[in-house]
Amino acid sequence: MLDFTQIISVTLILFSVIDILGSIPIIIDLRKKVGHVQSEKATLVAGVLMILFLFAGDNLLGLFGIDVGSFAIAGSIIMFIIGMEMILGRNFFKNEPTAANNSSVVPIAFPLIAGAGTLTTLISIKAEYDEVNILVGIIINLGFVYLVLKSTNWLERKIGEGGIGILQKIFGIILLSIAIKLFKDNIANL
């Protein structure tokens, strides 16, 4: 049954974990490297991943013999590397010619939007919130993600080149911190 309080709580939890506003510098940088970012495709793929994990996450990971903690640790390592790229201005991931077609999926849909933190959170909050309210929270967040992805050109013009560089360094440090926290929390539980 729909519960407005649960929907608000889930929406805020997912909004803070997804942190699409913090990903703006990454998205702008990626767009400069590969050209166009397909907002619709990235949002749709992230939505499918989140809904799939909401209903079948534990079983899907179990199928491969992976526990939630190990999945979160792997995701935290990817987030750590992306954070290092942002801070150091170096590319650790090799850009392949076919990557431009898939850049909306990796790294935007996964791991930035529907990353290990988001997917682990979805599995965790099922114990406290009804699935239908979590589903509504996912849809609200996907709407916001789509708006941010669509407006990156406008945001880039308003913030400027210098502002983007500063934001990239700040959010790179934040992303590193989130990755380390995710790693630390999950390595302790293994």
PDB file of C-alpha atoms in Angstrom:
ATOM      1  CA  MET A   1       0.000   0.000   0.000  1.00  0.00           C
ATOM      2  CA  LEU A   2       1.296   3.469  -0.867  1.00  0.00           C
ATOM      3  CA  ASP A   3       2.606   5.339   2.155  1.00  0.00           C
ATOM      4  CA  PHE A   4       3.615   8.959   1.542  1.00  0.00           C
ATOM      5  CA  THR A   5       6.032   8.996   4.503  1.00  0.00           C
ATOM      6  CA  GLN A   6       7.824   5.882   3.270  1.00  0.00           C
ATOM      7  CA  ILE A   7       7.982   7.281  -0.276  1.00  0.00           C
ATOM      8  CA  ILE A   8       9.593  10.513   0.976  1.00  0.00           C
ATOM      9  CA  SER A   9      12.084   8.579   3.132  1.00  0.00           C
ATOM     10  CA  VAL A  10      13.046   6.184   0.329  1.00  0.00           C
ATOM     11  CA  THR A  11      13.314   9.031  -2.182  1.00  0.00           C
ATOM     12  CA  LEU A  12      15.659  10.983   0.095  1.00  0.00           C
ATOM     13  CA  ILE A  13      17.770   7.927   0.909  1.00  0.00           C
ATOM     14  CA  LEU A  14      18.174   7.041  -2.771  1.00  0.00           C
ATOM     15  CA  PHE A  15      18.771  10.689  -3.730  1.00  0.00           C
ATOM     16  CA  SER A  16      21.681  10.913  -1.302  1.00  0.00           C
ATOM     17  CA  VAL A  17      23.160   7.570  -2.395  1.00  0.00           C
ATOM     18  CA  ILE A  18      22.771   8.187  -6.143  1.00  0.00           C
ATOM     19  CA  ASP A  19      24.167  11.735  -5.720  1.00  0.00           C
ATOM     20  CA  ILE A  20      23.439  12.763  -9.307  1.00  0.00           C
ATOM     21  CA  LEU A  21      24.324  16.379  -8.497  1.00  0.00           C
ATOM     22  CA  GLY A  22      27.776  15.238  -7.389  1.00  0.00           C
ATOM     23  CA  SER A  23      28.146  13.339 -10.664  1.00  0.00           C
ATOM     24  CA  ILE A  24      27.664  16.427 -12.852  1.00  0.00           C
ATOM     25  CA  PRO A  25      31.433  17.015 -13.296  1.00  0.00           C
ATOM     26  CA  ILE A  26      31.921  13.345 -14.266  1.00  0.00           C
ATOM     27  CA  ILE A  27      29.083  13.512 -16.793  1.00  0.00           C
ATOM     28  CA  ILE A  28      30.399  16.748 -18.317  1.00  0.00           C
ATOM     29  CA  ASP A  29      33.919  15.297 -18.538  1.00  0.00           C
ATOM     30  CA  LEU A  30      32.600  12.111 -20.137  1.00  0.00           C
ATOM     31  CA  ARG A  31      30.594  14.121 -22.660  1.00  0.00           C
ATOM     32  CA  LYS A  32      33.779  15.990 -23.626  1.00  0.00           C
ATOM     33  CA  LYS A  33      35.629  12.692 -24.129  1.00  0.00           C
ATOM     34  CA  VAL A  34      33.025  10.732 -26.096  1.00  0.00           C
ATOM     35  CA  GLY A  35      30.536  13.322 -27.333  1.00  0.00           C
ATOM     36  CA  HIS A  36      26.827  12.871 -26.790  1.00  0.00           C
ATOM     37  CA  VAL A  37      25.518  11.187 -23.647  1.00  0.00           C
ATOM     38  CA  GLN A  38      22.175   9.475 -24.189  1.00  0.00           C
ATOM     39  CA  SER A  39      20.107  10.660 -21.215  1.00  0.00           C
ATOM     40  CA  GLU A  40      17.138   8.423 -22.000  1.00  0.00           C
ATOM     41  CA  LYS A  41      19.273   5.291 -22.389  1.00  0.00           C
ATOM     42  CA  ALA A  42      21.271   5.962 -19.211  1.00  0.00           C
ATOM     43  CA  THR A  43      18.108   6.614 -17.187  1.00  0.00           C
ATOM     44  CA  LEU A  44      16.324   3.567 -18.584  1.00  0.00           C
ATOM     45  CA  VAL A  45      19.251   1.189 -17.994  1.00  0.00           C
ATOM     46  CA  ALA A  46      19.776   2.536 -14.459  1.00  0.00           C
ATOM     47  CA  GLY A  47      16.050   2.119 -13.779  1.00  0.00           C
ATOM     48  CA  VAL A  48      16.028  -1.464 -15.041  1.00  0.00           C
ATOM     49  CA  LEU A  49      19.073  -2.299 -12.893  1.00  0.00           C
ATOM     50  CA  MET A  50      17.527  -0.744  -9.775  1.00  0.00           C
ATOM     51  CA  ILE A  51      14.137  -2.428 -10.243  1.00  0.00           C
ATOM     52  CA  LEU A  52      15.806  -5.751 -11.033  1.00  0.00           C
ATOM     53  CA  PHE A  53      17.883  -5.477  -7.869  1.00  0.00           C
ATOM     54  CA  LEU A  54      14.870  -4.452  -5.811  1.00  0.00           C
ATOM     55  CA  PHE A  55      13.019  -7.645  -6.662  1.00  0.00           C
ATOM     56  CA  ALA A  56      15.818 -10.135  -7.369  1.00  0.00           C
ATOM     57  CA  GLY A  57      19.097  -8.673  -6.070  1.00  0.00           C
ATOM     58  CA  ASP A  58      19.795 -11.234  -3.368  1.00  0.00           C
ATOM     59  CA  ASN A  59      18.921 -14.124  -5.661  1.00  0.00           C
ATOM     60  CA  LEU A  60      20.886 -12.706  -8.603  1.00  0.00           C
ATOM     61  CA  LEU A  61      24.049 -12.278  -6.572  1.00  0.00           C
ATOM     62  CA  GLY A  62      23.519 -15.689  -4.966  1.00  0.00           C
ATOM     63  CA  LEU A  63      23.318 -17.250  -8.424  1.00  0.00           C
ATOM     64  CA  PHE A  64      26.938 -16.221  -8.950  1.00  0.00           C
ATOM     65  CA  GLY A  65      27.940 -17.052  -5.387  1.00  0.00           C
ATOM     66  CA  ILE A  66      28.475 -13.383  -4.573  1.00  0.00           C
ATOM     67  CA  ASP A  67      27.358 -11.848  -1.305  1.00  0.00           C
ATOM     68  CA  VAL A  68      26.144  -8.249  -1.042  1.00  0.00           C
ATOM     69  CA  GLY A  69      29.314  -7.179   0.781  1.00  0.00           C
ATOM     70  CA  SER A  70      31.612  -8.445  -1.967  1.00  0.00           C
ATOM     71  CA  PHE A  71      29.477  -6.719  -4.587  1.00  0.00           C
ATOM     72  CA  ALA A  72      29.677  -3.460  -2.639  1.00  0.00           C
ATOM     73  CA  ILE A  73      33.468  -3.777  -2.310  1.00  0.00           C
ATOM     74  CA  ALA A  74      33.871  -4.302  -6.078  1.00  0.00           C
ATOM     75  CA  GLY A  75      31.694  -1.266  -6.759  1.00  0.00           C
ATOM     76  CA  SER A  76      33.661   0.808  -4.258  1.00  0.00           C
ATOM     77  CA  ILE A  77      36.904   0.016  -6.101  1.00  0.00           C
ATOM     78  CA  ILE A  78      35.397   1.260  -9.388  1.00  0.00           C
ATOM     79  CA  MET A  79      34.144   4.404  -7.637  1.00  0.00           C
ATOM     80  CA  PHE A  80      37.601   4.919  -6.132  1.00  0.00           C
ATOM     81  CA  ILE A  81      39.262   4.772  -9.558  1.00  0.00           C
ATOM     82  CA  ILE A  82      36.733   7.233 -11.033  1.00  0.00           C
ATOM     83  CA  GLY A  83      37.407   9.571  -8.085  1.00  0.00           C
ATOM     84  CA  MET A  84      41.144   9.329  -8.731  1.00  0.00           C
ATOM     85  CA  GLU A  85      40.560  10.217 -12.390  1.00  0.00           C
ATOM     86  CA  MET A  86      38.623  13.305 -11.310  1.00  0.00           C
ATOM     87  CA  ILE A  87      41.292  14.505  -8.886  1.00  0.00           C
ATOM     88  CA  LEU A  88      44.421  13.662 -10.861  1.00  0.00           C
ATOM     89  CA  GLY A  89      43.087  14.442 -14.333  1.00  0.00           C
ATOM     90  CA  ARG A  90      44.348  11.089 -15.597  1.00  0.00           C
ATOM     91  CA  ASN A  91      42.426   8.404 -17.456  1.00  0.00           C
ATOM     92  CA  PHE A  92      42.794   4.965 -15.944  1.00  0.00           C
ATOM     93  CA  PHE A  93      40.028   3.418 -18.023  1.00  0.00           C
ATOM     94  CA  LYS A  94      40.988   2.813 -21.637  1.00  0.00           C
ATOM     95  CA  ASN A  95      38.721   4.600 -24.117  1.00  0.00           C
ATOM     96  CA  GLU A  96      37.893   2.181 -26.898  1.00  0.00           C
ATOM     97  CA  PRO A  97      36.373   3.209 -30.252  1.00  0.00           C
ATOM     98  CA  THR A  98      33.090   1.448 -29.422  1.00  0.00           C
ATOM     99  CA  ALA A  99      32.907   3.097 -26.005  1.00  0.00           C
ATOM    100  CA  ALA A 100      31.104   6.166 -27.366  1.00  0.00           C
ATOM    101  CA  ASN A 101      28.022   4.060 -28.069  1.00  0.00           C
ATOM    102  CA  ASN A 102      28.038   2.564 -24.588  1.00  0.00           C
ATOM    103  CA  SER A 103      29.154   5.602 -22.576  1.00  0.00           C
ATOM    104  CA  SER A 104      25.593   6.164 -21.443  1.00  0.00           C
ATOM    105  CA  VAL A 105      25.559   2.738 -19.832  1.00  0.00           C
ATOM    106  CA  VAL A 106      29.102   2.532 -18.427  1.00  0.00           C
ATOM    107  CA  PRO A 107      29.985   4.553 -16.361  1.00  0.00           C
ATOM    108  CA  ILE A 108      26.797   6.672 -16.182  1.00  0.00           C
ATOM    109  CA  ALA A 109      23.990   4.131 -15.685  1.00  0.00           C
ATOM    110  CA  PHE A 110      26.400   1.821 -13.874  1.00  0.00           C
ATOM    111  CA  PRO A 111      28.216   2.551 -11.543  1.00  0.00           C
ATOM    112  CA  LEU A 112      27.363   6.267 -11.143  1.00  0.00           C
ATOM    113  CA  ILE A 113      23.554   6.072 -10.956  1.00  0.00           C
ATOM    114  CA  ALA A 114      22.836   2.408 -10.223  1.00  0.00           C
ATOM    115  CA  GLY A 115      26.142   1.590  -8.630  1.00  0.00           C
ATOM    116  CA  ALA A 116      27.061  -0.748  -5.818  1.00  0.00           C
ATOM    117  CA  GLY A 117      25.965   1.776  -3.193  1.00  0.00           C
ATOM    118  CA  THR A 118      22.535   2.234  -4.768  1.00  0.00           C
ATOM    119  CA  LEU A 119      21.967  -1.460  -5.415  1.00  0.00           C
ATOM    120  CA  THR A 120      23.153  -2.464  -1.952  1.00  0.00           C
ATOM    121  CA  THR A 121      20.916   0.223  -0.439  1.00  0.00           C
ATOM    122  CA  LEU A 122      17.911  -1.140  -2.342  1.00  0.00           C
ATOM    123  CA  ILE A 123      18.494  -4.619  -0.936  1.00  0.00           C
ATOM    124  CA  SER A 124      18.978  -3.198   2.563  1.00  0.00           C
ATOM    125  CA  ILE A 125      15.894  -0.933   2.709  1.00  0.00           C
ATOM    126  CA  LYS A 126      13.571  -3.778   1.701  1.00  0.00           C
ATOM    127  CA  ALA A 127      13.633  -4.820   5.349  1.00  0.00           C
ATOM    128  CA  GLU A 128      12.156  -1.490   6.455  1.00  0.00           C
ATOM    129  CA  TYR A 129       9.989  -0.231   3.579  1.00  0.00           C
ATOM    130  CA  ASP A 130       7.287  -1.750   1.367  1.00  0.00           C
ATOM    131  CA  GLU A 131       8.432  -2.647  -2.143  1.00  0.00           C
ATOM    132  CA  VAL A 132       5.757  -0.489  -3.795  1.00  0.00           C
ATOM    133  CA  ASN A 133       6.993   2.589  -1.896  1.00  0.00           C
ATOM    134  CA  ILE A 134      10.593   1.796  -2.819  1.00  0.00           C
ATOM    135  CA  LEU A 135       9.503   1.462  -6.451  1.00  0.00           C
ATOM    136  CA  VAL A 136       7.872   4.912  -6.363  1.00  0.00           C
ATOM    137  CA  GLY A 137      11.046   6.337  -4.760  1.00  0.00           C
ATOM    138  CA  ILE A 138      13.114   4.820  -7.582  1.00  0.00           C
ATOM    139  CA  ILE A 139      10.850   6.368 -10.233  1.00  0.00           C
ATOM    140  CA  ILE A 140      11.005   9.820  -8.595  1.00  0.00           C
ATOM    141  CA  ASN A 141      14.808   9.638  -8.476  1.00  0.00           C
ATOM    142  CA  LEU A 142      14.990   8.488 -12.105  1.00  0.00           C
ATOM    143  CA  GLY A 143      12.956  11.557 -13.100  1.00  0.00           C
ATOM    144  CA  PHE A 144      15.440  13.799 -11.336  1.00  0.00           C
ATOM    145  CA  VAL A 145      18.400  11.909 -12.849  1.00  0.00           C
ATOM    146  CA  TYR A 146      16.931  12.374 -16.321  1.00  0.00           C
ATOM    147  CA  LEU A 147      16.483  16.142 -15.774  1.00  0.00           C
ATOM    148  CA  VAL A 148      20.086  16.517 -14.602  1.00  0.00           C
ATOM    149  CA  LEU A 149      21.450  14.454 -17.516  1.00  0.00           C
ATOM    150  CA  LYS A 150      19.438  16.523 -19.991  1.00  0.00           C
ATOM    151  CA  SER A 151      20.598  19.836 -18.534  1.00  0.00           C
ATOM    152  CA  THR A 152      24.371  19.218 -18.328  1.00  0.00           C
ATOM    153  CA  ASN A 153      25.044  21.507 -21.318  1.00  0.00           C
ATOM    154  CA  TRP A 154      23.162  24.336 -19.626  1.00  0.00           C
ATOM    155  CA  LEU A 155      24.838  23.632 -16.276  1.00  0.00           C
ATOM    156  CA  GLU A 156      28.263  23.635 -17.914  1.00  0.00           C
ATOM    157  CA  ARG A 157      27.620  27.046 -19.505  1.00  0.00           C
ATOM    158  CA  LYS A 158      26.372  28.505 -16.206  1.00  0.00           C
ATOM    159  CA  ILE A 159      29.179  27.089 -14.054  1.00  0.00           C
ATOM    160  CA  GLY A 160      31.986  27.708 -16.547  1.00  0.00           C
ATOM    161  CA  GLU A 161      35.232  25.878 -17.231  1.00  0.00           C
ATOM    162  CA  GLY A 162      36.916  26.988 -13.992  1.00  0.00           C
ATOM    163  CA  GLY A 163      33.873  26.100 -11.907  1.00  0.00           C
ATOM    164  CA  ILE A 164      33.685  22.662 -13.492  1.00  0.00           C
ATOM    165  CA  GLY A 165      37.360  22.049 -12.648  1.00  0.00           C
ATOM    166  CA  ILE A 166      36.814  23.044  -9.027  1.00  0.00           C
ATOM    167  CA  LEU A 167      33.651  20.949  -8.741  1.00  0.00           C
ATOM    168  CA  GLN A 168      35.430  18.001 -10.333  1.00  0.00           C
ATOM    169  CA  LYS A 169      38.183  18.071  -7.704  1.00  0.00           C
ATOM    170  CA  ILE A 170      35.739  18.554  -4.800  1.00  0.00           C
ATOM    171  CA  PHE A 171      33.377  15.808  -5.925  1.00  0.00           C
ATOM    172  CA  GLY A 172      36.351  13.577  -6.743  1.00  0.00           C
ATOM    173  CA  ILE A 173      37.363  13.768  -3.081  1.00  0.00           C
ATOM    174  CA  ILE A 174      33.765  13.142  -2.007  1.00  0.00           C
ATOM    175  CA  LEU A 175      33.541  10.153  -4.360  1.00  0.00           C
ATOM    176  CA  LEU A 176      36.820   8.791  -2.945  1.00  0.00           C
ATOM    177  CA  SER A 177      35.445   9.218   0.568  1.00  0.00           C
ATOM    178  CA  ILE A 178      32.202   7.407  -0.313  1.00  0.00           C
ATOM    179  CA  ALA A 179      34.191   4.611  -1.974  1.00  0.00           C
ATOM    180  CA  ILE A 180      36.450   4.207   1.059  1.00  0.00           C
ATOM    181  CA  LYS A 181      33.456   4.214   3.443  1.00  0.00           C
ATOM    182  CA  LEU A 182      31.638   1.631   1.301  1.00  0.00           C
ATOM    183  CA  PHE A 183      34.800  -0.492   1.184  1.00  0.00           C
ATOM    184  CA  LYS A 184      35.474  -0.146   4.922  1.00  0.00           C
ATOM    185  CA  ASP A 185      31.874  -0.910   5.954  1.00  0.00           C
ATOM    186  CA  ASN A 186      31.692  -4.000   3.807  1.00  0.00           C
ATOM    187  CA  ILE A 187      35.194  -5.390   4.386  1.00  0.00           C
ATOM    188  CA  ALA A 188      34.439  -5.372   8.130  1.00  0.00           C
ATOM    189  CA  ASN A 189      31.353  -7.544   7.531  1.00  0.00           C
ATOM    190  CA  LEU A 190      33.122 -10.266   5.519  1.00  0.00           C
TER     191      LEU A 190
END
